[in-house]
Coordinates of C-alpha atoms in Angstrom, one line a residue:
Chain A
M1 CA 0.1 0.9 0.1
E2 CA 1.2 3.3 -1.2
I3 CA 1.2 6.8 0.8
P4 CA 1.0 9.2 -1.3
A5 CA 3.3 12.1 0.4
I6 CA 0.8 14.6 1.6
V7 CA 0.2 12.8 4.3
G8 CA 3.5 13.3 5.0
A9 CA 3.7 17.0 4.4
G10 CA 0.6 17.1 7.4
L11 CA 3.1 14.6 9.7
V12 CA 5.9 17.1 9.4
V13 CA 3.1 20.3 9.9
I14 CA 1.7 18.2 12.7
G15 CA 5.3 17.9 14.4
A16 CA 6.3 21.3 13.3
G17 CA 3.4 22.8 15.6
I18 CA 3.7 20.5 18.2
G19 CA 7.4 21.8 18.1
I20 CA 6.7 25.8 17.9
G21 CA 3.6 25.5 20.4
R22 CA 5.9 24.1 22.9
I23 CA 8.1 26.4 22.6
G24 CA 5.8 28.6 22.7
G25 CA 3.9 27.4 25.9
S26 CA 7.6 27.3 27.4
A27 CA 8.7 31.1 27.2
M28 CA 5.2 31.7 28.5
D29 CA 5.9 29.9 32.0
A30 CA 9.1 31.0 31.7
I31 CA 8.0 34.7 31.1
A32 CA 5.5 33.7 33.8
R33 CA 9.3 33.4 35.8
Q34 CA 10.3 35.5 35.4
P35 CA 9.4 39.3 33.3
E36 CA 12.2 40.7 33.4
A37 CA 14.0 38.6 30.8
T38 CA 11.1 38.4 28.7
N39 CA 13.2 40.1 25.9
K40 CA 15.6 38.2 25.9
I41 CA 13.7 35.0 26.2
Q42 CA 11.6 36.7 23.3
T43 CA 15.0 37.0 21.0
A44 CA 15.9 32.9 22.3
M45 CA 11.6 31.5 21.8
L46 CA 11.5 33.4 18.2
I47 CA 15.0 32.1 16.8
A48 CA 13.6 28.2 18.2
A49 CA 10.0 28.9 16.0
A50 CA 12.0 29.6 13.0
L51 CA 14.0 27.5 13.1
I52 CA 12.2 24.3 13.4
E53 CA 9.9 26.2 11.1
G54 CA 12.9 25.5 8.1
I55 CA 13.3 22.2 8.9
G56 CA 9.4 21.8 9.0
F57 CA 9.6 24.1 5.6
A58 CA 12.5 21.4 4.5
A59 CA 10.7 18.2 4.9
L60 CA 8.1 19.3 3.8
F61 CA 9.9 20.3 0.5
A62 CA 11.2 17.4 0.0
V63 CA 8.2 16.3 -0.4
Chain B
M1 CA 10.6 20.0 -4.6
E2 CA 10.1 19.4 -8.1
T3 CA 8.0 23.2 -9.1
L4 CA 10.6 24.6 -6.7
L5 CA 13.5 23.6 -9.7
N6 CA 10.7 24.2 -11.2
D7 CA 10.3 28.0 -10.6
F8 CA 14.7 28.2 -10.5
S9 CA 15.0 31.3 -12.4
V10 CA 18.8 31.5 -13.5
G11 CA 17.9 35.0 -14.7
L12 CA 16.9 36.1 -11.1
F13 CA 18.9 34.9 -9.7
F14 CA 21.7 36.7 -11.1
W15 CA 20.4 39.8 -11.2
Q16 CA 19.4 38.8 -7.8
T17 CA 23.3 37.9 -6.8
I18 CA 24.9 41.6 -9.0
L19 CA 21.5 43.8 -8.0
F20 CA 22.6 43.1 -4.3
V21 CA 26.2 42.8 -4.2
V22 CA 26.6 46.7 -5.7
L23 CA 24.0 47.9 -3.4
L24 CA 25.2 46.5 -0.1
F25 CA 28.9 47.8 -2.0
L26 CA 27.8 50.7 -2.4
L27 CA 25.8 51.3 1.0
R28 CA 28.2 50.0 2.5
K29 CA 30.4 53.2 1.3
F30 CA 27.1 55.8 0.8
A31 CA 24.6 55.0 4.3
W32 CA 25.9 52.4 6.3
K33 CA 29.5 54.0 7.6
P34 CA 28.5 57.5 8.3
I35 CA 25.5 57.0 9.6
L36 CA 27.2 54.4 12.1
N37 CA 29.7 56.8 12.6
A38 CA 27.6 59.8 13.5
V39 CA 25.7 57.7 15.5
N40 CA 28.4 56.7 17.1
E41 CA 30.2 59.9 17.0
R42 CA 26.8 60.8 18.4
E43 CA 26.1 58.3 21.9
D44 CA 30.4 58.3 21.9
S45 CA 29.2 63.5 22.9
I46 CA 26.6 62.0 24.8
Q47 CA 28.8 58.6 27.1
E48 CA 31.6 62.3 27.1
A49 CA 29.1 64.6 28.6
L50 CA 27.3 62.5 30.6
D51 CA 30.9 61.6 31.8
S52 CA 31.6 65.0 32.5
A53 CA 28.6 66.4 33.7
K54 CA 29.1 63.2 36.6
E55 CA 32.9 64.4 37.4
A56 CA 31.3 67.7 37.9
K57 CA 28.6 66.6 40.2
L58 CA 31.8 64.9 41.8
E59 CA 33.7 68.4 41.8
M60 CA 30.9 69.7 43.1
A61 CA 30.8 67.9 46.3
K62 CA 34.1 67.4 46.6
L63 CA 34.0 71.5 46.6
K64 CA 31.6 70.9 48.8
S65 CA 33.0 69.0 51.4
N66 CA 36.1 71.4 50.8
N67 CA 34.4 74.2 51.7
E68 CA 33.0 72.9 55.0
D69 CA 36.2 71.2 55.8
L70 CA 37.8 74.9 55.6
L71 CA 34.4 75.9 58.0
N72 CA 34.3 73.6 60.1
E73 CA 37.8 74.0 60.3
A74 CA 36.9 77.5 61.3
R75 CA 34.7 76.6 63.8
A76 CA 37.6 75.1 65.8
E77 CA 39.8 77.7 65.3
R78 CA 37.4 79.6 66.6
D79 CA 36.0 77.8 69.4
A80 CA 40.2 76.7 70.8
M81 CA 40.5 80.3 70.5
L82 CA 38.0 81.0 73.2
K83 CA 38.5 78.7 74.7
E84 CA 42.0 79.7 75.3
A85 CA 41.0 82.8 75.8
R86 CA 38.6 81.4 78.9
T87 CA 41.3 80.1 80.1
M88 CA 43.2 82.3 80.5
K89 CA 41.2 85.1 81.4
D90 CA 40.3 82.5 83.9
S91 CA 44.3 82.4 84.7
I92 CA 44.8 86.1 85.1
V93 CA 41.3 85.8 87.6
S94 CA 42.4 82.8 89.7
E95 CA 46.9 84.3 89.9
A96 CA 45.5 88.2 90.6
K97 CA 43.4 85.9 93.6
V98 CA 46.2 84.2 95.0
S99 CA 48.6 87.9 94.2
A100 CA 46.4 89.1 96.1
N101 CA 46.1 86.8 99.1
E102 CA 49.5 86.5 99.1
E103 CA 49.6 91.4 99.2
A104 CA 46.4 90.3 102.1
D105 CA 48.1 87.8 104.9
K106 CA 51.7 89.4 103.4
I107 CA 50.0 93.0 104.5
V108 CA 47.7 91.0 108.1
A109 CA 50.6 89.5 109.1
A110 CA 52.9 93.1 109.0
A111 CA 50.7 94.2 110.3
R112 CA 49.8 92.2 113.4
E113 CA 54.0 92.4 113.5
S114 CA 54.2 95.3 114.3
I115 CA 50.7 95.2 116.6
Q116 CA 53.3 92.8 118.5
H117 CA 56.0 94.9 118.3
E118 CA 54.4 98.5 120.0
K119 CA 52.4 96.0 122.8
M120 CA 55.6 95.1 123.3
A121 CA 56.7 98.5 123.5
A122 CA 53.9 99.7 125.3
I123 CA 54.4 97.3 128.4
T124 CA 58.2 97.1 128.5
E125 CA 57.0 101.4 128.7
L126 CA 54.2 100.4 131.4
K127 CA 56.3 98.2 133.5
N128 CA 59.3 100.9 133.3
Q129 CA 56.4 103.0 134.7
V130 CA 55.0 101.0 137.7
A131 CA 58.6 100.1 138.4
G132 CA 59.3 104.0 138.8
L133 CA 56.7 104.5 140.5
S134 CA 57.1 101.2 142.2
I135 CA 59.8 102.5 143.7
E136 CA 58.7 106.0 144.5
I137 CA 56.2 104.4 146.6
A138 CA 59.1 102.3 148.5
E139 CA 61.2 105.7 148.6
R140 CA 58.2 107.8 150.5
I141 CA 57.5 104.2 152.7
L142 CA 60.9 104.4 153.4
K143 CA 60.8 107.4 154.4
D144 CA 57.9 107.2 156.3
E145 CA 59.0 104.1 158.1
L146 CA 62.5 105.7 158.9
S147 CA 61.6 108.6 159.1
S148 CA 61.3 107.9 163.8
A149 CA 63.7 105.5 166.3
D150 CA 61.3 103.8 167.7
K151 CA 60.3 103.3 164.8
Q152 CA 64.3 102.0 162.9
K153 CA 64.2 99.7 165.9
A154 CA 61.6 98.1 165.8
I155 CA 62.5 96.6 162.0
I156 CA 65.8 95.9 163.1
D157 CA 64.8 94.1 166.2
N158 CA 62.3 92.1 163.5
V159 CA 65.3 91.2 161.8
V160 CA 67.3 90.4 164.4
K161 CA 63.9 87.7 165.4
D162 CA 64.1 86.1 162.1
I163 CA 68.0 86.2 162.3
N164 CA 67.3 83.8 165.4
L165 CA 64.8 81.8 164.2
N166 CA 67.2 80.7 162.2
Chain C
M1 CA 2.2 42.9 30.0
Q2 CA -1.4 41.1 28.5
V3 CA -0.5 43.2 25.2
K4 CA 2.4 41.6 25.0
K5 CA 0.8 38.0 25.1
L6 CA -1.2 38.6 23.1
V7 CA 1.2 39.9 20.6
R8 CA 3.9 37.0 21.3
T9 CA 1.2 34.3 20.4
L10 CA -0.4 35.5 17.3
L11 CA 3.5 36.2 16.2
L12 CA 4.3 32.0 17.3
L13 CA 0.8 31.8 15.2
L14 CA 2.1 33.8 12.2
L15 CA 5.1 31.3 12.6
V16 CA 2.6 28.0 12.5
S17 CA 0.3 29.4 10.0
P18 CA 2.1 29.4 5.8
I19 CA 3.9 25.9 7.1
A20 CA -0.2 24.9 7.0
I21 CA -1.1 26.7 4.2
F22 CA 1.8 24.9 2.0
A23 CA 1.3 21.8 2.7
Q24 CA -2.5 23.0 0.5
H25 CA -0.3 25.1 -1.4
G26 CA 1.1 21.9 -2.1
N27 CA -1.7 19.8 -2.9
E28 CA -3.0 22.6 -5.2
E29 CA -0.3 22.4 -7.8
H30 CA -0.6 18.6 -8.1
S31 CA -4.4 19.0 -8.9
S32 CA -3.1 21.8 -11.1
G33 CA -1.4 20.2 -13.1
N34 CA -4.8 17.8 -15.1
H35 CA -7.5 20.3 -14.3
E36 CA -6.6 21.9 -18.2
V37 CA -7.0 18.5 -19.8
K38 CA -10.4 18.0 -18.5
T39 CA -12.1 21.7 -19.3
E40 CA -14.3 20.2 -21.1
E41 CA -15.6 18.2 -18.0
L42 CA -15.7 20.5 -15.4
S43 CA -18.8 22.7 -14.6
E44 CA -19.2 27.0 -14.6
A45 CA -18.1 27.0 -11.1
D46 CA -15.0 24.9 -11.2
V47 CA -14.5 26.1 -14.7
K48 CA -13.9 30.2 -12.5
A49 CA -12.2 28.5 -9.9
A50 CA -9.2 27.6 -11.8
K51 CA -8.6 30.7 -13.6
R52 CA -9.4 32.1 -10.6
K53 CA -6.2 29.7 -9.5
A54 CA -4.1 30.4 -12.5
Y55 CA -4.8 34.2 -11.6
I56 CA -3.9 33.5 -8.0
K57 CA -0.8 31.7 -9.5
H58 CA 0.4 34.3 -11.9
H59 CA 0.2 37.1 -9.9
L60 CA 3.5 35.4 -8.1
Q61 CA 5.0 34.5 -10.6
D62 CA 7.8 36.4 -12.8
S63 CA 6.0 37.9 -15.8
Y64 CA 8.0 39.5 -18.8
D65 CA 6.2 42.8 -18.5
F66 CA 5.6 44.7 -16.1
A67 CA 1.9 45.2 -14.9
I68 CA 0.8 48.0 -13.1
W69 CA -3.3 47.3 -13.9
H70 CA -3.6 44.0 -15.1
A71 CA -7.1 44.0 -15.8
K72 CA -7.1 47.4 -17.9
G73 CA -3.9 46.4 -19.8
I74 CA -1.9 49.5 -18.2
E75 CA 1.6 47.4 -18.2
F76 CA 4.6 49.0 -19.7
P77 CA 7.0 46.2 -21.4
L78 CA 10.5 45.7 -21.0
P79 CA 14.3 43.7 -22.3
V80 CA 14.2 40.4 -22.2
I81 CA 17.4 39.4 -22.9
L82 CA 18.4 35.8 -23.7
F83 CA 21.7 33.4 -25.1
D84 CA 21.0 31.2 -27.0
E85 CA 23.5 31.0 -29.1
G86 CA 24.9 34.9 -29.4
L87 CA 22.9 38.0 -27.4
H88 CA 19.5 37.9 -28.1
I89 CA 18.4 41.3 -26.6
F90 CA 14.7 43.3 -27.7
S91 CA 11.0 43.4 -25.7
S92 CA 8.7 42.3 -24.4
S93 CA 6.1 44.0 -26.4
K94 CA 7.4 40.9 -28.7
F95 CA 5.2 37.9 -27.1
H96 CA 2.4 40.3 -26.8
H97 CA 1.7 39.0 -23.2
G98 CA 2.5 35.6 -23.7
E99 CA 0.1 35.3 -26.7
S100 CA 2.3 35.0 -29.5
V101 CA 5.9 34.0 -31.4
A102 CA 8.2 35.9 -30.8
E103 CA 11.7 36.4 -33.2
S104 CA 15.4 36.3 -32.6
K105 CA 18.6 36.9 -35.2
G106 CA 16.6 33.9 -36.7
N107 CA 15.1 32.3 -33.6
F108 CA 11.9 31.8 -32.0
Y109 CA 11.0 31.8 -28.9
K110 CA 7.2 31.7 -26.9
I111 CA 6.3 31.9 -23.5
F112 CA 4.8 29.0 -21.7
H113 CA 3.9 29.4 -17.9
G114 CA 6.0 31.4 -17.4
K115 CA 9.4 30.5 -19.0
I116 CA 10.7 30.8 -22.9
Y117 CA 11.3 28.5 -24.5
K118 CA 12.6 27.7 -27.6
T119 CA 9.9 27.3 -30.4
D120 CA 9.9 26.6 -34.4
A121 CA 7.9 29.4 -35.6
E122 CA 4.8 28.1 -35.5
G123 CA 5.6 28.2 -31.7
T124 CA 4.6 24.3 -30.7
I125 CA 5.5 23.4 -27.6
A126 CA 5.9 19.7 -26.9
M127 CA 4.9 18.5 -24.0
D128 CA 6.7 14.8 -22.5
D129 CA 4.2 12.1 -20.4
H130 CA 4.0 14.8 -16.8
H131 CA 3.5 18.0 -18.6
H132 CA 6.5 18.9 -18.8
P133 CA 7.6 21.0 -21.5
T134 CA 10.5 19.6 -24.1
N135 CA 11.5 22.2 -25.5
A136 CA 15.1 23.8 -25.3
K137 CA 15.7 26.5 -22.4
P138 CA 17.5 29.4 -23.8
L139 CA 19.8 31.4 -20.9
D140 CA 17.3 33.6 -19.2
F141 CA 18.9 37.3 -18.2
S142 CA 16.3 39.2 -19.1
I143 CA 14.9 42.4 -16.5
T144 CA 11.3 41.1 -16.0
K145 CA 9.7 42.1 -14.0
N146 CA 11.3 41.1 -10.2
V147 CA 14.1 42.0 -11.0
F148 CA 13.1 45.2 -12.6
T149 CA 11.0 45.6 -9.2
I150 CA 15.0 44.7 -7.5
M151 CA 16.6 47.3 -9.9
L152 CA 13.9 50.1 -8.8
M153 CA 13.6 49.5 -4.7
S154 CA 16.9 49.2 -4.6
I155 CA 17.5 52.9 -6.0
L156 CA 15.1 54.0 -3.8
I157 CA 17.2 52.0 -0.8
F158 CA 19.9 53.4 -2.0
F159 CA 18.7 57.2 -2.3
L160 CA 16.5 57.0 1.3
F161 CA 19.2 56.1 3.3
S162 CA 22.6 58.2 1.2
R163 CA 20.2 60.8 1.4
F164 CA 20.2 60.7 5.3
A165 CA 23.7 59.5 6.2
K166 CA 24.1 63.1 4.4
S167 CA 21.7 64.8 6.9
Y168 CA 24.3 63.6 9.1
K169 CA 27.2 66.1 8.6
T170 CA 25.4 69.3 8.9
S171 CA 23.9 68.3 12.7
L172 CA 24.3 64.7 14.5
V173 CA 20.6 64.7 15.3
P174 CA 18.6 62.5 13.1
S175 CA 16.6 64.2 10.3
K176 CA 12.7 63.9 9.8
G177 CA 12.8 60.8 7.8
G178 CA 16.1 59.7 10.3
K179 CA 13.9 59.3 12.9
F180 CA 11.6 56.6 11.6
L181 CA 15.1 55.1 10.4
E182 CA 17.6 55.8 12.9
P183 CA 16.0 53.3 16.0
L184 CA 15.9 50.9 12.8
I185 CA 19.7 51.0 12.9
I186 CA 20.3 50.9 15.7
F187 CA 17.6 48.5 16.4
V188 CA 19.9 45.7 14.3
R189 CA 22.4 47.0 15.7
D190 CA 21.8 46.1 19.3
E191 CA 19.3 44.0 18.6
I192 CA 20.6 41.6 16.7
A193 CA 23.8 42.3 15.6
I194 CA 26.1 42.4 18.8
P195 CA 23.8 39.8 21.0
N196 CA 24.7 37.1 18.7
I197 CA 27.7 38.5 16.9
G198 CA 29.8 39.4 20.8
E199 CA 31.1 43.1 20.7
K200 CA 34.6 41.9 19.5
H201 CA 33.8 40.9 15.5
Y202 CA 29.7 43.0 15.3
K203 CA 31.1 45.7 12.9
K204 CA 32.3 43.9 10.1
Y205 CA 28.9 42.3 9.4
M206 CA 26.7 45.5 10.5
S207 CA 26.9 46.2 6.5
Y208 CA 25.8 43.1 5.4
L209 CA 23.2 43.0 8.4
L210 CA 21.9 46.4 7.1
T211 CA 21.3 46.0 4.1
V212 CA 20.1 42.4 4.3
F213 CA 17.7 43.9 6.4
F214 CA 16.2 46.6 4.9
F215 CA 16.3 45.1 1.5
I216 CA 14.2 42.5 2.9
W217 CA 12.2 44.9 4.6
F218 CA 11.6 46.6 1.1
L219 CA 10.8 44.2 -0.8
N220 CA 7.8 42.1 1.4
L221 CA 6.4 45.5 1.7
A222 CA 7.0 45.6 -2.2
G223 CA 4.7 42.7 -2.1
M224 CA 2.2 43.6 -0.5
T225 CA 1.3 46.3 -2.3
P226 CA -1.4 45.1 -5.6
L227 CA 1.0 45.1 -8.4
G228 CA 2.0 41.5 -7.9
I229 CA 5.5 42.4 -7.5
G230 CA 6.4 39.9 -4.3
V231 CA 10.0 39.4 -5.5
T232 CA 10.9 37.3 -2.2
N233 CA 8.1 35.6 -2.8
N234 CA 10.9 33.9 -5.3
I235 CA 13.4 31.1 -5.1
A236 CA 15.7 32.0 -7.1
V237 CA 15.5 35.7 -4.7
T238 CA 15.7 33.8 -1.0
F239 CA 18.8 31.7 -2.5
A240 CA 20.6 34.1 -3.5
L241 CA 20.8 35.7 -0.7
A242 CA 21.5 32.6 1.7
L243 CA 24.3 31.9 -0.5
I244 CA 26.0 35.2 0.4
T245 CA 24.4 34.7 4.0
F246 CA 26.5 30.9 3.5
L247 CA 29.8 31.8 2.1
I248 CA 30.7 35.6 4.4
T249 CA 30.0 32.6 7.2
Q250 CA 32.2 30.5 5.3
L251 CA 35.0 33.3 4.6
T252 CA 34.5 35.1 8.0
S253 CA 35.2 32.0 9.6
K254 CA 37.9 31.8 12.6
K255 CA 40.1 28.0 13.1
A256 CA 37.0 27.5 16.4
Y257 CA 34.6 27.0 13.8
W258 CA 36.4 24.7 11.5
G259 CA 37.1 22.8 15.4
H260 CA 33.9 22.3 16.3
I261 CA 32.1 20.9 12.8
F262 CA 35.6 18.5 12.8
W263 CA 35.9 17.9 16.5
M264 CA 33.8 19.3 18.6
P265 CA 35.2 19.7 22.2
G266 CA 33.3 18.5 25.3
V267 CA 31.9 15.7 23.6
P268 CA 33.9 11.5 24.1
V269 CA 36.0 11.0 21.1
P270 CA 33.8 8.7 19.5
M271 CA 30.8 11.7 19.4
K272 CA 32.9 13.4 18.1
F273 CA 32.6 10.8 14.7
I274 CA 28.9 11.2 14.8
L275 CA 28.7 14.8 15.1
A276 CA 31.1 16.1 13.1
P277 CA 29.0 15.2 9.2
I278 CA 25.4 15.8 11.3
E279 CA 27.4 19.0 12.1
L280 CA 29.1 19.8 8.5
L281 CA 25.3 19.0 7.0
G282 CA 24.2 21.4 9.1
V283 CA 26.4 23.7 7.6
I284 CA 24.3 23.8 4.3
I285 CA 21.0 23.0 6.4
K286 CA 21.1 26.4 7.9
P287 CA 21.2 28.6 4.9
F288 CA 19.4 26.0 2.7
A289 CA 17.2 27.0 5.7
L290 CA 17.2 30.6 5.8
M291 CA 16.0 30.1 1.5
I292 CA 13.3 28.1 2.1
R293 CA 11.3 29.8 5.1
L294 CA 11.8 32.6 3.8
Y295 CA 10.0 32.0 0.4
A296 CA 7.1 29.9 1.7
N297 CA 6.5 32.2 4.2
M298 CA 6.5 35.8 1.8
T299 CA 4.3 32.5 -1.0
A300 CA 1.7 31.2 2.3
G301 CA 1.3 35.3 3.6
H302 CA 0.9 35.8 -0.9
I303 CA -1.8 32.9 -1.2
V304 CA -3.3 33.9 1.7
I305 CA -4.9 37.1 0.7
M306 CA -5.8 36.6 -2.7
S307 CA -7.6 33.0 -1.6
L308 CA -9.6 35.9 1.1
I309 CA -9.7 37.8 -2.1
G310 CA -10.9 35.8 -4.9
L311 CA -13.4 34.0 -1.7
L312 CA -14.6 37.7 -1.8
Y313 CA -16.0 37.3 -5.4
V314 CA -16.7 34.1 -5.1
F315 CA -19.8 34.4 -2.0
T316 CA -22.9 36.2 -3.7
N317 CA -23.9 37.1 -0.2
W318 CA -23.0 40.7 1.2
F319 CA -22.8 39.8 4.9
A320 CA -20.0 37.2 3.7
K321 CA -18.7 39.6 1.4
G322 CA -17.8 42.1 4.4
A323 CA -16.4 38.9 6.6
F324 CA -14.3 38.8 4.1
L325 CA -13.0 41.9 3.3
G326 CA -12.4 42.4 7.0
L327 CA -10.9 39.5 6.8
T328 CA -8.3 40.1 3.6
L329 CA -8.0 43.4 6.3
F330 CA -6.5 42.5 9.1
L331 CA -4.1 39.0 7.3
S332 CA -3.0 42.5 5.8
I333 CA -1.8 44.3 8.2
I334 CA -1.1 40.7 9.8
E335 CA 1.3 41.1 6.1
L336 CA 2.6 43.8 7.6
L337 CA 3.6 42.5 10.3
V338 CA 4.9 39.7 8.5
A339 CA 7.3 41.5 6.2
F340 CA 9.0 42.7 9.2
L341 CA 9.4 39.4 11.1
Q342 CA 10.7 37.3 8.4
A343 CA 13.6 40.2 7.5
Y344 CA 14.0 39.9 10.9
I345 CA 14.2 36.9 11.9
F346 CA 16.0 36.4 8.6
T347 CA 18.9 39.2 9.4
M348 CA 18.3 37.5 13.5
L349 CA 19.8 34.0 12.1
T350 CA 22.6 35.4 9.5
A351 CA 23.5 36.4 12.9
L352 CA 22.9 33.2 14.6
Y353 CA 25.4 32.2 12.3
F354 CA 28.3 35.0 12.1
G355 CA 29.0 34.7 15.9
G356 CA 29.2 31.4 15.4
A357 CA 31.9 31.9 12.5
V358 CA 33.9 33.5 15.1
A359 CA 33.1 32.8 18.4
E360 CA 36.2 32.0 20.4
H361 CA 37.1 29.4 21.6
D362 CA 36.1 29.5 25.3
D363 CA 33.1 31.2 24.3
H364 CA 31.2 28.0 24.7

């Protein structure tokens, strides 16, 4: 049985979504704990999210 | 991936690279360097101004504390002077008191001495006068006693009696 | 604080959304392959939908004409430059918007799906089994719509910033326009360059970071106009940018950078052998992700907005039209934010890679 490539794409989107969601959630926790470090956390969060996004896209285009 | 490769346009890539590199060098020379230099310069000047302000503040504080020191010193000096004057006054007064007392004592002693002297002189004189008077009285009494021969004989008898007793 | 958190959540959502949209986009691409064959069997609505899809695709694609108002035919031709056994330069008006065959020095060319193919005098395009043309493609260095836009925006950026730079000669306080631009320059320096590269090395990268930041941002904004000049949603453009980042990273890298790749310090020896190929792969993947991210985000944004505008025409109900108009407006504003965010992320990651290249050994 052949699985269509688009299913893989869907899996990639789910994975990336979970990953970025977790980053966002953790960042929220971190900001709640240390509001004074908001800027640093925000930057780190965006970088991490962007990196996951990049991998997500890369996998998506490989499909 | 296939669509991506299909979409890839060599011409666009070529022009983009050329234009971007040209833009990069032009902006670097005509925009970024002057802008960043100016921004740095301004930041430096602001920093400098802040530093100098801080320095001035410090200097001011130093000056102020210096002034205070000077004032304190002056005050202390004044206090010391006053104190000295007071002690000097006290010492002069006490000295004067002491010397006055001494003088008074001396005078009193001298007076007492002279009084003693005078007293002694008076007593001596009194003694002399009393002696004179007594002699005179004795002379008169003797004259009276020895005025008759009976009386002289009585006296001699008396004396002789005394001698016999011995 | 509440608002800030909301904005941050929204930013994160923005990062996820294009992935989902792209998955769909890929699907559309696959299905659009067959629709031309079956056109006769489709209903009128389907034909309309296919037309809209084609229009969106056309809007996103590069073109040989510069259309100011496509529907009214207000457009001007751009020069076509081809290398095909000699240099061919002619105006794109010869193609008549892709409808006719252009002749130059005895060779015939035709536009098919936005690309120039070499044909015979009749303009026949031979297809293979996968519905791809088998005709030869000449080396195409034409000044296309996108190239023209890059030129225009480059000139705009150059004049804007060189004039701004000149204003500093008279006074150290920025002029009117500079009041807006200077904080951005300082933002790139203080928030992107210095934290990621370090106080010691950041100066030599500033020119590139600033140029990349403003170039991407201005082109992203230009893509927001209805002119259909989305330059940054072209893989060739993002590839060029990522390639330059890659080259600068490698050319300015210090010994410690390669040391970290081939002989990761601080891990056991067997791990070093495992990590080396992964790290080496990372060297390529990093700029690749940079390229894909910008391309995909901008393309996804355009597709969403174009699709929503398309929906405005699909619905006849005025209430639905109003709702979609509002949604389009909202997403357009979000896209304005994305235009900045993507420029920021591209610059930020570029700075991060530069920082890795110049990091000293004891930094870690």
